[in-house]
Amino acid sequence: KANAQLERLRQSGAAGVEPRSLNDAVLGTVESPGKFRTIRRSWDAAAEGQVFCDVEGGEGGTLEVRRTEQLVVHQLPGGAEQTWRVVEMWGRDPFTPAGMEAPVEPVVVPLKVNGDSSHEPAPRAKQEKAKKAEASSSGDEEEDDDKS
C-alpha cells in the first residue's frame, strides 16, 4: 500500500516539489568577513560565482550572529529567514565585517580542583596565598624564601 502511494506521488511530480522549495545547499567561499561567493548551489547551476551574501554591500540580505546559541540567522531580501547552526568556528568570525562585531560577554566556568567543582582555590593554595600576603606585609618575604 505504501509503495503504491509513493508511486502515485512520484508520477504526479509532487515528490520532487517539497525538497526543492524547502531545502537548499550552498558551497561557497568567504571573500572577506561578511561576504560570501557561491561555488555551487543545489537546484541552481547558474549560481556559480555569484555573491551569496555581502553584509556591507547590502546584497543577499542580513546576517545576525548568535554566538551563545551557536546560530547564524540569515534574513533573505524577500523576507524569508534561514537559520544556520555553527558547528565549529576557528579564529575570526567570518560572518561579521570588521568593526561591526558585538562585544563578547565573559563566561564564568567553575574550576575543578581535586575533583571539587567550585570557584574557591584548594586549601593548600589558600594557605600559600595567605603566607605570601603576611610575608609581604611584614617585609620578611626575602627571609621566608631563604628558609625554604
Short mmCIF file of C-alpha atoms in Angstrom, two decimals:
data_model
loop_
_atom_site.label_atom_id
_atom_site.label_comp_id
_atom_site.label_asym_id
_atom_site.label_seq_id
_atom_site.Cartn_x
_atom_site.Cartn_y
_atom_site.Cartn_z
CA LYS A 1 0.00 0.00 0.00
CA ALA A 2 2.78 2.45 0.93
CA ASN A 3 4.69 1.64 -2.25
CA ALA A 4 1.59 2.36 -4.33
CA GLN A 5 1.17 5.76 -2.64
CA LEU A 6 4.82 6.61 -3.25
CA GLU A 7 4.49 5.60 -6.90
CA ARG A 8 1.42 7.86 -7.34
CA LEU A 9 3.33 10.78 -5.77
CA ARG A 10 6.33 10.13 -7.99
CA GLN A 11 4.21 10.02 -11.13
CA SER A 12 2.35 13.21 -10.23
CA GLY A 13 5.63 15.09 -9.78
CA ALA A 14 4.72 16.09 -6.22
CA ALA A 15 7.57 14.07 -4.73
CA GLY A 16 10.21 16.48 -6.03
CA VAL A 17 8.42 19.74 -5.17
CA GLU A 18 8.85 19.87 -1.41
CA PRO A 19 12.60 19.26 -1.21
CA ARG A 20 13.32 21.96 -3.80
CA SER A 21 11.17 24.59 -2.14
CA LEU A 22 12.20 23.88 1.46
CA ASN A 23 15.80 22.70 1.17
CA ASP A 24 18.91 24.37 -0.17
CA ALA A 25 22.60 23.60 -0.02
CA VAL A 26 25.27 26.15 -0.88
CA LEU A 27 29.01 25.56 -1.16
CA GLY A 28 30.96 28.77 -1.17
CA THR A 29 33.97 30.74 -0.10
CA VAL A 30 34.48 33.63 2.31
CA GLU A 31 35.97 36.53 0.34
CA SER A 32 36.09 38.75 3.42
CA PRO A 33 34.19 38.79 6.74
CA GLY A 34 30.51 39.13 5.84
CA LYS A 35 30.98 38.48 2.09
CA PHE A 36 30.35 35.03 0.62
CA ARG A 37 30.63 33.90 -3.02
CA THR A 38 28.88 30.78 -4.32
CA ILE A 39 30.92 27.91 -5.74
CA ARG A 40 27.98 25.52 -6.18
CA ARG A 41 24.30 25.62 -5.20
CA SER A 42 21.69 22.87 -5.25
CA TRP A 43 18.89 23.38 -7.76
CA ASP A 44 20.69 26.37 -9.39
CA ALA A 45 23.62 25.70 -11.71
CA ALA A 46 23.70 29.39 -12.75
CA ALA A 47 24.56 30.48 -9.17
CA GLU A 48 28.24 29.58 -9.59
CA GLY A 49 30.42 32.64 -8.94
CA GLN A 50 27.55 34.86 -7.75
CA VAL A 51 27.66 36.74 -4.44
CA PHE A 52 25.55 34.80 -1.95
CA CYS A 53 25.63 37.45 0.76
CA ASP A 54 27.51 40.74 1.25
CA VAL A 55 26.61 42.32 4.58
CA GLU A 56 28.42 45.63 3.95
CA GLY A 57 27.20 45.91 0.35
CA GLY A 58 23.62 45.08 1.32
CA GLU A 59 23.45 42.22 -1.16
CA GLY A 60 21.77 38.93 -0.28
CA GLY A 61 20.13 40.03 2.96
CA THR A 62 21.40 40.42 6.51
CA LEU A 63 23.16 38.14 8.98
CA GLU A 64 22.75 38.01 12.75
CA VAL A 65 25.35 36.03 14.69
CA ARG A 66 24.06 34.47 17.93
CA ARG A 67 27.30 33.17 19.44
CA THR A 68 25.85 31.81 22.68
CA GLU A 69 23.29 29.78 20.72
CA GLN A 70 25.85 28.84 18.02
CA LEU A 71 23.47 30.11 15.33
CA VAL A 72 23.56 32.48 12.38
CA VAL A 73 20.22 33.90 11.22
CA HIS A 74 20.17 34.90 7.52
CA GLN A 75 17.33 37.26 6.65
CA LEU A 76 16.86 36.99 2.87
CA PRO A 77 15.93 40.06 0.78
CA GLY A 78 12.42 38.65 0.17
CA GLY A 79 11.74 38.32 3.90
CA ALA A 80 12.37 34.58 4.27
CA GLU A 81 14.64 33.56 7.13
CA GLN A 82 17.24 30.82 7.27
CA THR A 83 18.87 29.62 10.48
CA TRP A 84 22.32 28.09 10.25
CA ARG A 85 23.81 26.05 13.08
CA VAL A 86 27.52 26.74 13.53
CA VAL A 87 29.32 23.51 14.35
CA GLU A 88 32.80 24.99 14.76
CA MET A 89 34.23 28.47 14.29
CA TRP A 90 38.00 28.81 14.32
CA GLY A 91 39.75 32.16 14.56
CA ARG A 92 37.92 35.22 13.28
CA ASP A 93 34.17 35.37 12.85
CA PRO A 94 33.62 35.01 9.07
CA PHE A 95 30.04 36.28 9.28
CA THR A 96 30.61 39.76 10.70
CA PRO A 97 32.56 42.51 8.89
CA ALA A 98 35.42 44.17 10.78
CA GLY A 99 34.25 46.92 13.11
CA MET A 100 30.70 45.54 13.36
CA GLU A 101 31.46 42.85 15.96
CA ALA A 102 29.27 42.76 19.06
CA PRO A 103 31.10 42.66 22.39
CA VAL A 104 31.54 39.15 23.69
CA GLU A 105 30.20 38.56 27.19
CA PRO A 106 32.63 36.81 29.55
CA VAL A 107 31.69 33.28 30.53
CA VAL A 108 32.22 32.09 34.11
CA VAL A 109 33.32 28.48 34.20
CA PRO A 110 33.67 26.68 37.56
CA LEU A 111 37.14 25.31 38.17
CA LYS A 112 37.70 21.69 39.15
CA VAL A 113 40.43 21.25 41.73
CA ASN A 114 41.00 17.82 43.25
CA GLY A 115 37.63 16.65 41.93
CA ASP A 116 35.80 19.52 43.66
CA SER A 117 33.79 21.74 41.33
CA SER A 118 33.95 25.16 42.97
CA HIS A 119 35.31 28.65 42.47
CA GLU A 120 37.42 28.50 45.64
CA PRO A 121 41.11 27.62 45.42
CA ALA A 122 42.27 24.40 47.06
CA PRO A 123 43.11 24.69 50.82
CA ARG A 124 46.88 24.48 50.23
CA ALA A 125 46.72 27.25 47.62
CA LYS A 126 44.77 29.37 50.14
CA GLN A 127 47.44 28.77 52.81
CA GLU A 128 50.30 29.67 50.46
CA LYS A 129 48.49 32.81 49.33
CA ALA A 130 47.87 33.86 52.97
CA LYS A 131 51.52 33.16 53.85
CA LYS A 132 52.76 35.31 50.96
CA ALA A 133 50.39 38.11 51.92
CA GLU A 134 51.68 38.01 55.53
CA ALA A 135 55.31 37.98 54.44
CA SER A 136 54.89 40.91 52.05
CA SER A 137 53.06 42.99 54.66
CA SER A 138 55.74 42.36 57.31
CA GLY A 139 58.64 42.87 54.90
CA ASP A 140 60.05 39.39 55.65
CA GLU A 141 59.36 37.97 52.19
CA GLU A 142 63.03 37.56 51.27
CA GLU A 143 63.85 35.80 54.56
CA ASP A 144 60.96 33.32 54.03
CA ASP A 145 62.29 32.48 50.58
CA ASP A 146 65.76 31.78 52.02
CA LYS A 147 64.37 29.39 54.66
CA SER A 148 62.54 27.15 52.20
#
